[in-house]
Amino acid sequence: MKNAGVWVGCFIFVFALIIFSTALTYEYYGSIGPGPGLFPLWLSGALIVLSLLYIAESMFKHKISFSDILPRGKGLRNTILFILSFILFMIIVPATGFCIAGIIMLFIVLLPSYKWYLCLGISTTVTLFFFVVFYNLLKIPLPVNSLGW
Amino acid sequence: MESFSLLLSGFETAMSWSNLLYCLIGVTIGMLVGVLPGLGPTTATAVLLPLTFGMGPISAIIMLSGIYYGAMYGGTITSVLINTPGESASVITCMDGHPLAKQGRAGAALGVAGIGSFIGGTFSILGLTFIGPPIAEFALKFGPPEFFALMVMGMIMVIGLMGQSLLRGLIAVLIGLTLAMIGMDPITGLDRFTFGQAKLMEGFDFVMIAMGLFGMSEILIGIENQGKTQKPPKVKGVFPRKEEWSPALKSIGRGTGLGFLTGLIPGTNSVIPAIMSYSLEKKLAKDPSRFGKGAIEGVAGPETANNSYCGGALIPLFTLGLPSSPTIAVLLGAFIMNGLTPGPALFQSNPDIVWAIIASMFIGNFLLLVMNLPLAGVWAKIAMVPAKLLYPIILLIAILGSYSVNNSLWDVGAMLVFGVIGYFFKKVDIPIAPIVLTFVLGGLMENSLLQSLAMFEGDVLGFFSRPIAGSVLVFSMVVFVFSLVSGFRKKKSMIASDIEM
């Protein structure tokens, strides 16, 4: 359970298996020549074999435990905060608009490193700067709230 | 002579005010990412790729190429001044560059690196100018079987030379190719692997894959390793001593040749010629014991080689459409997004674009020389920007960039998913670069395979009935078997598996 290599290998195996089983439903070779299933079938088939070899290698030869590869202490906290703030951004941005979602995301990411008022200042300045550049100058239709920001 | 006159017309386009500006922006961003440890040209080009939409193909590729070769210059500065390579190609420069800085001779180290980079970069672009067109003309005779064989060779070289493990390299290659299969089948128009998701009908966007696997994963790793910044020493004088000119120029000459030739081989990266050049200089030196203590040749050779590599590496892209490194794969993506297909026909169908890009590289190299020699100290101060501030800002740029591709949050989410996948893959030593390289080639490879099989009426052995395709495939098999055997014997090269190129 603690072997990261096995988990990654299983992830690749499941991915390859899904592609392989789906590829079986496509035509392999038709009247006009090779079909849409030919190449993906061979690719995913080979990937299934290689992922199994990788799992075996991870179990018996090249063991990589989660504790060896995942950060600890501050590093772990920073990484988790980073991913969570990104997910939070994705959830709230349709409702709050880019500016508020961006400020909240950057505030959370910066909080472990700076005092709260500095975080607020930096996140607000940076977000508004990029909002003006992308929304006003580059005319990219960023998600905005009912107030237009 | 024809190349020369076309190059002159390329200069005409490249020297328009807007293209000069994009070239300047490109090389400046390149310098920035080179100076900032942890960021490299692949990440920068991937993150900034969406911003080039709407610029037009010439300006977009001029800017992205500028980032590519500009980063090679920038990486040197932090290697010399604070013993921290800004990008991986400058790792070897720390060996003698930093000891020189400690002796109060940082200016000489940076000066010789700047001059070497300029000479190496310029000569390799000259090589591209004069060698590129004949190769492209020859490649015009190629049919689908030859292209398929070449792509197979490129992939085998990538996993044979780049990775520490053949198994992991092969897995990465197959993942990239499989991801490229998602979306509409180009021949029958059938939706493949979309699982009812309308967003997947056109497949994954190259930008999402590149930004996620290169950009986001790099940001995640950078976030967990936020080191303290170091104050750089002052830079005085930018030229070596009188007696050092001759050995330095000889090293620059050797570095130029070595870098250029290495660039022609798919699957190599700019670290390889730099390391080879260092080892060559040490072997040729009358007193090898000076190396590691501040030998000027130890800076001149490798720095020249990594810049010369850049021009050489563009030849397979421009002439055969084969990306030989991840940054080149991003450039290939930029070509395709702008409606261009790099390959033998590019020199004939879009000469204005090709020659303008080549001409811009001469200009870019000159700009970099000017930016480096007198301003090295200023650039070094940029390395003081703390990672804890830098990465959140890059995150915001990445989000905006991925959103702007299709104005869709789905793409932003896809980037995050690929970022997390890339982060874990890097942690378990599955190389990222082959995934992106093969993803960009997947569609082309499938097309050439299917066309070839249709030509041979389904007979796979038909490839061996064509001399070029057959020879290339046999060569690929030899490389594969050699990689397999050397992998078993654990005599693989010392090159890291997944480095920024």
Coordinates of N, CA and C in Angstrom, one line a residue, chain B residues 117-299:
Chain B
S117 N 28.7 31.7 -26.4 CA 27.3 31.4 -26.8 C 27.0 32.1 -28.1
F118 N 27.4 33.3 -28.3 CA 27.1 34.0 -29.5 C 27.7 33.3 -30.7
I119 N 29.0 33.0 -30.6 CA 29.7 32.3 -31.7 C 29.0 30.9 -32.0
G120 N 28.8 30.1 -31.0 CA 28.2 28.8 -31.1 C 26.8 28.9 -31.7
G121 N 26.0 29.9 -31.2 CA 24.6 30.1 -31.6 C 24.6 30.5 -33.1
T122 N 25.5 31.5 -33.4 CA 25.5 32.0 -34.8 C 25.9 30.9 -35.8
F123 N 27.0 30.2 -35.5 CA 27.5 29.2 -36.4 C 26.5 28.1 -36.6
S124 N 25.8 27.7 -35.5 CA 24.8 26.6 -35.7 C 23.6 27.1 -36.6
I125 N 23.3 28.4 -36.5 CA 22.2 28.9 -37.3 C 22.7 29.0 -38.8
L126 N 23.9 29.3 -38.9 CA 24.5 29.2 -40.3 C 24.4 27.8 -40.9
G127 N 24.7 26.8 -40.0 CA 24.5 25.4 -40.4 C 23.1 25.1 -40.8
L128 N 22.2 25.6 -40.0 CA 20.7 25.4 -40.3 C 20.4 26.1 -41.7
T129 N 21.0 27.2 -41.9 CA 20.7 28.0 -43.2 C 21.2 27.2 -44.4
F130 N 22.4 26.6 -44.3 CA 22.9 26.0 -45.5 C 22.7 24.4 -45.6
I131 N 22.6 23.8 -44.4 CA 22.4 22.3 -44.5 C 20.9 22.0 -44.5
G132 N 20.1 22.8 -43.9 CA 18.6 22.6 -43.8 C 18.0 22.4 -45.2
P133 N 18.1 23.3 -46.1 CA 17.4 23.2 -47.4 C 17.8 21.9 -48.2
P134 N 19.1 21.5 -48.3 CA 19.4 20.3 -49.0 C 18.7 19.0 -48.4
I135 N 18.8 19.0 -47.0 CA 18.1 17.9 -46.4 C 16.6 17.9 -46.7
A136 N 16.0 19.0 -46.6 CA 14.6 19.1 -46.9 C 14.3 18.7 -48.3
E137 N 15.1 19.1 -49.2 CA 14.9 18.7 -50.6 C 15.0 17.2 -50.8
F138 N 16.0 16.6 -50.1 CA 16.1 15.2 -50.2 C 14.9 14.5 -49.6
A139 N 14.4 15.0 -48.4 CA 13.3 14.4 -47.7 C 12.0 14.5 -48.5
L140 N 12.0 15.4 -49.5 CA 10.7 15.5 -50.3 C 10.4 14.2 -51.1
K141 N 11.5 13.4 -51.2 CA 11.2 12.1 -51.9 C 10.6 11.1 -51.0
F142 N 10.5 11.4 -49.7 CA 10.0 10.4 -48.8 C 8.5 10.3 -48.9
G143 N 8.1 9.0 -48.7 CA 6.7 8.7 -48.7 C 6.3 8.4 -47.2
P144 N 5.0 8.0 -47.0 CA 4.6 7.6 -45.7 C 5.5 6.6 -45.0
P145 N 5.9 5.5 -45.7 CA 6.7 4.5 -44.9 C 8.0 5.1 -44.4
E146 N 8.6 6.0 -45.2 CA 9.9 6.6 -44.7 C 9.6 7.5 -43.5
F147 N 8.5 8.3 -43.6 CA 8.2 9.1 -42.4 C 7.9 8.3 -41.2
F148 N 7.2 7.2 -41.4 CA 6.9 6.4 -40.2 C 8.2 5.9 -39.6
A149 N 9.1 5.4 -40.5 CA 10.3 4.8 -40.0 C 11.1 5.9 -39.3
L150 N 11.1 7.1 -39.8 CA 11.9 8.2 -39.2 C 11.3 8.5 -37.8
M151 N 10.0 8.5 -37.7 CA 9.4 8.8 -36.4 C 9.7 7.7 -35.4
V152 N 9.6 6.5 -35.9 CA 10.0 5.4 -35.0 C 11.4 5.6 -34.5
M153 N 12.3 5.9 -35.4 CA 13.7 6.1 -35.0 C 13.8 7.3 -34.0
G154 N 13.1 8.4 -34.2 CA 13.2 9.5 -33.3 C 12.7 9.0 -31.9
M155 N 11.7 8.2 -31.9 CA 11.2 7.8 -30.6 C 12.1 6.9 -29.9
I156 N 12.7 5.9 -30.7 CA 13.6 5.0 -30.1 C 14.9 5.7 -29.5
M157 N 15.3 6.7 -30.3 CA 16.5 7.5 -29.9 C 16.1 8.3 -28.6
V158 N 14.9 8.8 -28.5 CA 14.5 9.5 -27.3 C 14.6 8.6 -26.1
I159 N 14.0 7.4 -26.2 CA 13.9 6.6 -25.0 C 15.3 5.9 -24.8
G160 N 16.1 5.7 -25.9 CA 17.4 5.1 -25.7 C 18.4 6.0 -25.1
L161 N 18.3 7.3 -25.5 CA 19.4 8.2 -25.0 C 18.9 9.0 -23.8
M162 N 17.6 9.3 -23.7 CA 17.2 10.3 -22.7 C 17.0 9.6 -21.3
G163 N 16.4 8.4 -21.3 CA 15.9 7.9 -20.1 C 17.0 7.0 -19.4
Q164 N 16.7 6.9 -18.0 CA 17.6 6.0 -17.3 C 17.1 4.5 -17.4
S165 N 15.8 4.4 -17.7 CA 15.2 3.1 -17.8 C 14.5 2.9 -19.1
L166 N 14.8 1.9 -19.8 CA 14.1 1.7 -21.1 C 12.6 1.4 -20.9
L167 N 12.3 0.6 -19.8 CA 10.9 0.3 -19.5 C 10.1 1.6 -19.3
R168 N 10.6 2.5 -18.4 CA 9.9 3.7 -18.1 C 9.8 4.6 -19.4
G169 N 10.9 4.6 -20.2 CA 10.9 5.4 -21.4 C 9.8 4.9 -22.4
L170 N 9.7 3.6 -22.5 CA 8.7 3.0 -23.4 C 7.3 3.3 -22.9
I171 N 7.1 3.2 -21.6 CA 5.8 3.5 -21.0 C 5.4 4.9 -21.4
A172 N 6.4 5.8 -21.2 CA 6.1 7.3 -21.5 C 5.7 7.5 -23.0
V173 N 6.5 6.8 -23.8 CA 6.2 6.9 -25.3 C 4.8 6.4 -25.6
L174 N 4.4 5.3 -25.0 CA 3.1 4.7 -25.3 C 2.0 5.5 -24.8
I175 N 2.2 6.1 -23.6 CA 1.2 7.0 -23.0 C 0.9 8.2 -23.9
G176 N 2.0 8.8 -24.4 CA 1.9 9.9 -25.3 C 1.2 9.6 -26.6
L177 N 1.5 8.5 -27.1 CA 0.9 8.0 -28.4 C -0.6 7.7 -28.2
T178 N -0.9 7.1 -27.0 CA -2.3 6.7 -26.7 C -3.1 8.0 -26.5
L179 N -2.6 8.9 -25.8 CA -3.3 10.2 -25.6 C -3.6 10.9 -26.9
A180 N -2.7 10.7 -27.9 CA -2.9 11.3 -29.2 C -4.0 10.7 -29.9
M181 N -4.4 9.5 -29.5 CA -5.5 8.7 -30.3 C -6.9 9.2 -29.9
I182 N -7.0 10.0 -28.7 CA -8.3 10.4 -28.2 C -8.8 11.5 -29.2
G183 N -10.0 11.4 -29.5 CA -10.6 12.4 -30.4 C -11.0 11.8 -31.8
M184 N -11.3 12.7 -32.7 CA -11.9 12.2 -34.0 C -10.8 11.5 -34.8
D185 N -11.1 10.3 -35.4 CA -10.2 9.6 -36.2 C -10.0 10.3 -37.5
P186 N -8.8 10.7 -37.9 CA -8.7 11.6 -39.1 C -9.1 10.9 -40.4
I187 N -9.2 9.6 -40.5 CA -9.5 8.9 -41.8 C -11.0 8.7 -41.9
T188 N -11.6 8.0 -40.8 CA -13.0 7.7 -40.9 C -13.9 8.7 -40.3
G189 N -13.4 9.6 -39.4 CA -14.2 10.6 -38.8 C -14.9 10.1 -37.5
L190 N -14.6 8.9 -37.1 CA -15.2 8.3 -36.0 C -14.6 8.9 -34.7
D191 N -15.5 9.1 -33.7 CA -15.1 9.6 -32.4 C -14.5 8.5 -31.6
R192 N -13.2 8.7 -31.2 CA -12.6 7.6 -30.5 C -12.3 8.0 -29.1
F193 N -12.6 7.1 -28.1 CA -12.2 7.3 -26.7 C -12.8 8.6 -26.1
T194 N -13.9 9.1 -26.6 CA -14.4 10.3 -26.1 C -15.4 10.1 -24.9
F195 N -15.9 8.8 -24.8 CA -16.8 8.4 -23.7 C -17.9 9.4 -23.5
G196 N -18.5 9.9 -24.6 CA -19.6 10.8 -24.6 C -19.3 12.2 -24.2
Q197 N -18.1 12.5 -24.0 CA -17.7 13.9 -23.7 C -17.4 14.7 -25.0
A198 N -18.3 15.7 -25.2 CA -18.1 16.5 -26.4 C -16.8 17.3 -26.4
K199 N -16.3 17.6 -25.2 CA -15.0 18.3 -25.1 C -13.8 17.5 -25.7
L200 N -14.0 16.1 -25.6 CA -12.9 15.3 -26.1 C -12.9 15.0 -27.6
M201 N -14.0 15.5 -28.3 CA -14.1 15.1 -29.7 C -12.9 15.6 -30.5
E202 N -12.4 16.7 -30.1 CA -11.2 17.2 -30.8 C -9.9 16.8 -30.2
G203 N -10.0 15.9 -29.2 CA -8.8 15.4 -28.5 C -8.3 16.3 -27.5
F204 N -7.3 15.9 -26.8 CA -6.7 16.9 -25.8 C -5.9 17.9 -26.6
D205 N -5.9 19.1 -26.1 CA -5.1 20.1 -26.8 C -3.7 20.0 -26.4
F206 N -2.8 20.2 -27.3 CA -1.4 20.1 -27.0 C -0.9 21.0 -25.9
V207 N -1.6 22.2 -25.9 CA -1.2 23.2 -24.9 C -1.5 22.6 -23.5
M208 N -2.6 22.0 -23.3 CA -3.0 21.4 -22.0 C -2.0 20.4 -21.5
I209 N -1.6 19.5 -22.5 CA -0.7 18.4 -22.1 C 0.7 19.1 -21.8
A210 N 1.2 20.0 -22.6 CA 2.5 20.5 -22.4 C 2.5 21.4 -21.1
M211 N 1.5 22.2 -20.9 CA 1.4 23.1 -19.8 C 1.3 22.3 -18.5
G212 N 0.5 21.3 -18.6 CA 0.2 20.4 -17.4 C 1.5 19.6 -17.0
L213 N 1.9 18.8 -18.0 CA 3.1 17.9 -17.7 C 4.4 18.7 -17.4
F214 N 4.6 19.7 -18.2 CA 5.9 20.5 -18.0 C 5.7 21.6 -16.9
G215 N 4.7 22.5 -17.2 CA 4.6 23.7 -16.4 C 4.1 23.4 -15.0
M216 N 2.9 22.8 -14.9 CA 2.2 22.6 -13.6 C 3.1 21.7 -12.7
S217 N 3.6 20.6 -13.3 CA 4.4 19.7 -12.5 C 5.6 20.4 -11.9
E218 N 6.2 21.3 -12.8 CA 7.4 22.0 -12.3 C 7.1 23.0 -11.2
I219 N 5.9 23.6 -11.4 CA 5.5 24.6 -10.3 C 5.3 23.8 -9.0
L220 N 4.6 22.6 -9.1 CA 4.4 21.8 -7.9 C 5.7 21.4 -7.2
I221 N 6.6 21.0 -8.0 CA 7.9 20.6 -7.4 C 8.6 21.9 -6.8
G222 N 8.5 23.0 -7.6 CA 9.1 24.2 -7.1 C 8.5 24.7 -5.8
I223 N 7.2 24.5 -5.6 CA 6.5 25.0 -4.4 C 7.0 24.2 -3.2
E224 N 7.3 22.9 -3.4 CA 7.7 22.1 -2.2 C 9.2 22.3 -1.9
N225 N 9.9 22.8 -2.8 CA 11.4 23.1 -2.5 C 11.7 24.6 -2.6
Q226 N 11.2 25.3 -1.7 CA 11.4 26.8 -1.8 C 12.7 27.1 -1.0
G227 N 13.8 27.2 -1.8 CA 15.1 27.5 -1.2 C 15.3 28.9 -0.9
K228 N 16.3 29.2 -0.1 CA 16.6 30.7 0.1 C 17.4 31.2 -1.0
T229 N 17.2 32.5 -1.3 CA 18.0 33.1 -2.4 C 19.3 33.6 -1.8
Q230 N 20.3 33.6 -2.7 CA 21.7 34.0 -2.4 C 22.1 35.3 -3.1
K231 N 22.8 36.1 -2.3 CA 23.2 37.4 -2.9 C 24.3 37.2 -3.9
P232 N 24.2 37.7 -5.2 CA 25.3 37.5 -6.1 C 26.4 38.5 -5.9
P233 N 27.7 38.1 -6.2 CA 28.8 39.0 -6.1 C 28.8 40.0 -7.2
K234 N 29.6 41.1 -7.1 CA 29.6 42.1 -8.1 C 30.4 41.6 -9.3
V235 N 30.0 42.1 -10.5 CA 30.7 41.7 -11.8 C 31.6 42.9 -12.2
K236 N 32.9 42.6 -12.3 CA 33.8 43.6 -12.8 C 34.5 43.1 -14.1
G237 N 34.5 43.9 -15.1 CA 35.2 43.5 -16.4 C 34.6 42.3 -17.0
V238 N 34.6 42.3 -18.3 CA 33.9 41.1 -19.0 C 34.8 40.4 -20.0
F239 N 36.1 40.6 -19.9 CA 37.0 39.9 -20.9 C 38.0 39.1 -20.1
P240 N 38.4 38.0 -20.7 CA 39.4 37.2 -20.1 C 40.8 37.9 -20.3
R241 N 41.8 37.3 -19.6 CA 43.2 37.8 -19.7 C 43.7 37.6 -21.1
K242 N 44.8 38.3 -21.4 CA 45.4 38.2 -22.8 C 45.8 36.8 -23.1
E243 N 46.4 36.1 -22.2 CA 46.9 34.7 -22.4 C 45.8 33.7 -22.4
E244 N 44.6 34.1 -22.0 CA 43.5 33.2 -22.0 C 42.7 33.2 -23.3
W245 N 42.9 34.2 -24.1 CA 42.1 34.3 -25.3 C 42.3 33.1 -26.2
S246 N 43.5 32.7 -26.5 CA 43.8 31.6 -27.4 C 43.1 30.3 -27.0
P247 N 43.4 29.8 -25.7 CA 42.7 28.5 -25.3 C 41.2 28.7 -25.3
A248 N 40.7 29.9 -24.9 CA 39.2 30.0 -24.9 C 38.6 29.9 -26.3
L249 N 39.3 30.6 -27.2 CA 38.7 30.5 -28.6 C 38.8 29.1 -29.2
K250 N 39.9 28.4 -28.9 CA 39.9 27.0 -29.3 C 38.8 26.2 -28.7
S251 N 38.5 26.4 -27.4 CA 37.4 25.7 -26.8 C 36.1 26.0 -27.4
I252 N 36.0 27.3 -27.7 CA 34.7 27.8 -28.4 C 34.5 27.1 -29.7
G253 N 35.6 26.9 -30.5 CA 35.6 26.3 -31.8 C 35.1 24.8 -31.7
R254 N 35.7 24.1 -30.7 CA 35.4 22.7 -30.5 C 34.0 22.6 -30.0
G255 N 33.6 23.5 -29.1 CA 32.2 23.4 -28.5 C 31.2 23.7 -29.6
T256 N 31.5 24.5 -30.6 CA 30.6 24.8 -31.6 C 30.3 23.6 -32.5
G257 N 31.3 22.9 -32.9 CA 31.2 21.7 -33.7 C 30.4 20.6 -32.9
L258 N 30.9 20.4 -31.7 CA 30.3 19.3 -30.9 C 28.8 19.5 -30.6
G259 N 28.5 20.8 -30.3 CA 27.1 21.1 -30.0 C 26.2 21.0 -31.2
F260 N 26.7 21.4 -32.3 CA 25.9 21.4 -33.6 C 25.6 19.9 -34.0
L261 N 26.7 19.1 -34.0 CA 26.5 17.7 -34.4 C 25.6 17.0 -33.4
T262 N 25.7 17.3 -32.1 CA 24.8 16.6 -31.2 C 23.3 17.0 -31.4
G263 N 23.1 18.2 -31.8 CA 21.8 18.7 -32.0 C 21.1 18.0 -33.2
L264 N 21.8 17.4 -34.1 CA 21.2 16.7 -35.2 C 20.6 15.4 -34.8
I265 N 21.1 14.9 -33.6 CA 20.6 13.5 -33.2 C 19.3 13.6 -32.4
P266 N 18.2 13.0 -32.9 CA 17.0 13.1 -32.0 C 17.2 12.4 -30.7
G267 N 16.6 12.9 -29.7 CA 16.7 12.3 -28.4 C 17.8 12.8 -27.5
T268 N 18.6 13.7 -28.1 CA 19.7 14.2 -27.2 C 19.2 15.5 -26.5
N269 N 20.0 16.1 -25.7 CA 19.6 17.4 -25.1 C 20.8 18.2 -24.9
S270 N 20.6 19.5 -24.6 CA 21.7 20.4 -24.5 C 22.7 20.1 -23.4
V271 N 22.3 19.2 -22.5 CA 23.2 18.9 -21.4 C 24.4 18.0 -22.0
I272 N 24.0 17.1 -22.9 CA 24.9 16.1 -23.4 C 26.1 16.8 -24.1
P273 N 26.0 17.7 -25.0 CA 27.2 18.4 -25.6 C 27.9 19.2 -24.6
A274 N 27.2 19.8 -23.6 CA 27.9 20.5 -22.6 C 28.9 19.6 -21.8
I275 N 28.4 18.5 -21.4 CA 29.2 17.5 -20.6 C 30.3 17.0 -21.4
M276 N 30.0 16.6 -22.7 CA 31.0 16.1 -23.6 C 32.1 17.1 -23.8
S277 N 31.7 18.4 -24.0 CA 32.7 19.5 -24.2 C 33.6 19.6 -23.0
Y278 N 33.0 19.6 -21.8 CA 33.8 19.8 -20.6 C 34.9 18.6 -20.5
S279 N 34.4 17.4 -20.8 CA 35.3 16.3 -20.7 C 36.4 16.4 -21.8
L280 N 36.0 16.8 -23.0 CA 37.0 17.0 -24.1 C 38.0 18.0 -23.7
E281 N 37.6 19.1 -23.2 CA 38.5 20.2 -22.8 C 39.5 19.7 -21.8
K282 N 38.9 19.0 -20.8 CA 39.8 18.5 -19.7 C 40.9 17.5 -20.3
K283 N 40.4 16.7 -21.2 CA 41.3 15.7 -21.8 C 42.4 16.4 -22.6
L284 N 42.1 17.5 -23.3 CA 43.0 18.1 -24.2 C 43.9 19.1 -23.4
A285 N 43.5 19.5 -22.2 CA 44.3 20.5 -21.5 C 45.7 20.0 -21.1
K286 N 46.7 20.9 -21.2 CA 48.0 20.5 -20.7 C 48.1 20.2 -19.2
D287 N 47.3 21.0 -18.5 CA 47.2 20.8 -17.1 C 45.8 20.6 -16.6
P288 N 45.3 19.3 -16.7 CA 43.9 19.1 -16.4 C 43.5 19.4 -14.9
S289 N 44.5 19.5 -14.0 CA 44.3 19.7 -12.6 C 43.6 21.1 -12.4
R290 N 43.8 22.0 -13.4 CA 43.2 23.3 -13.2 C 41.6 23.3 -13.3
F291 N 41.1 22.2 -13.9 CA 39.7 22.1 -14.1 C 39.0 21.8 -12.7
G292 N 37.9 22.6 -12.5 CA 37.3 22.5 -11.2 C 37.7 23.6 -10.3
K293 N 38.8 24.3 -10.7 CA 39.4 25.4 -9.8 C 39.3 26.7 -10.5
G294 N 38.7 26.8 -11.7 CA 38.6 28.0 -12.4 C 39.3 28.1 -13.7
A295 N 39.2 27.0 -14.5 CA 39.7 27.0 -15.9 C 38.8 27.7 -16.8
I296 N 39.3 28.6 -17.6 CA 38.4 29.4 -18.5 C 37.8 28.5 -19.6
E297 N 38.6 27.5 -20.0 CA 38.1 26.6 -21.1 C 36.9 25.7 -20.6
G298 N 36.9 25.5 -19.3 CA 35.7 24.8 -18.7 C 34.4 25.5 -18.7
V299 N 34.5 26.8 -18.9 CA 33.3 27.6 -19.1 C 33.0 27.8 -20.6

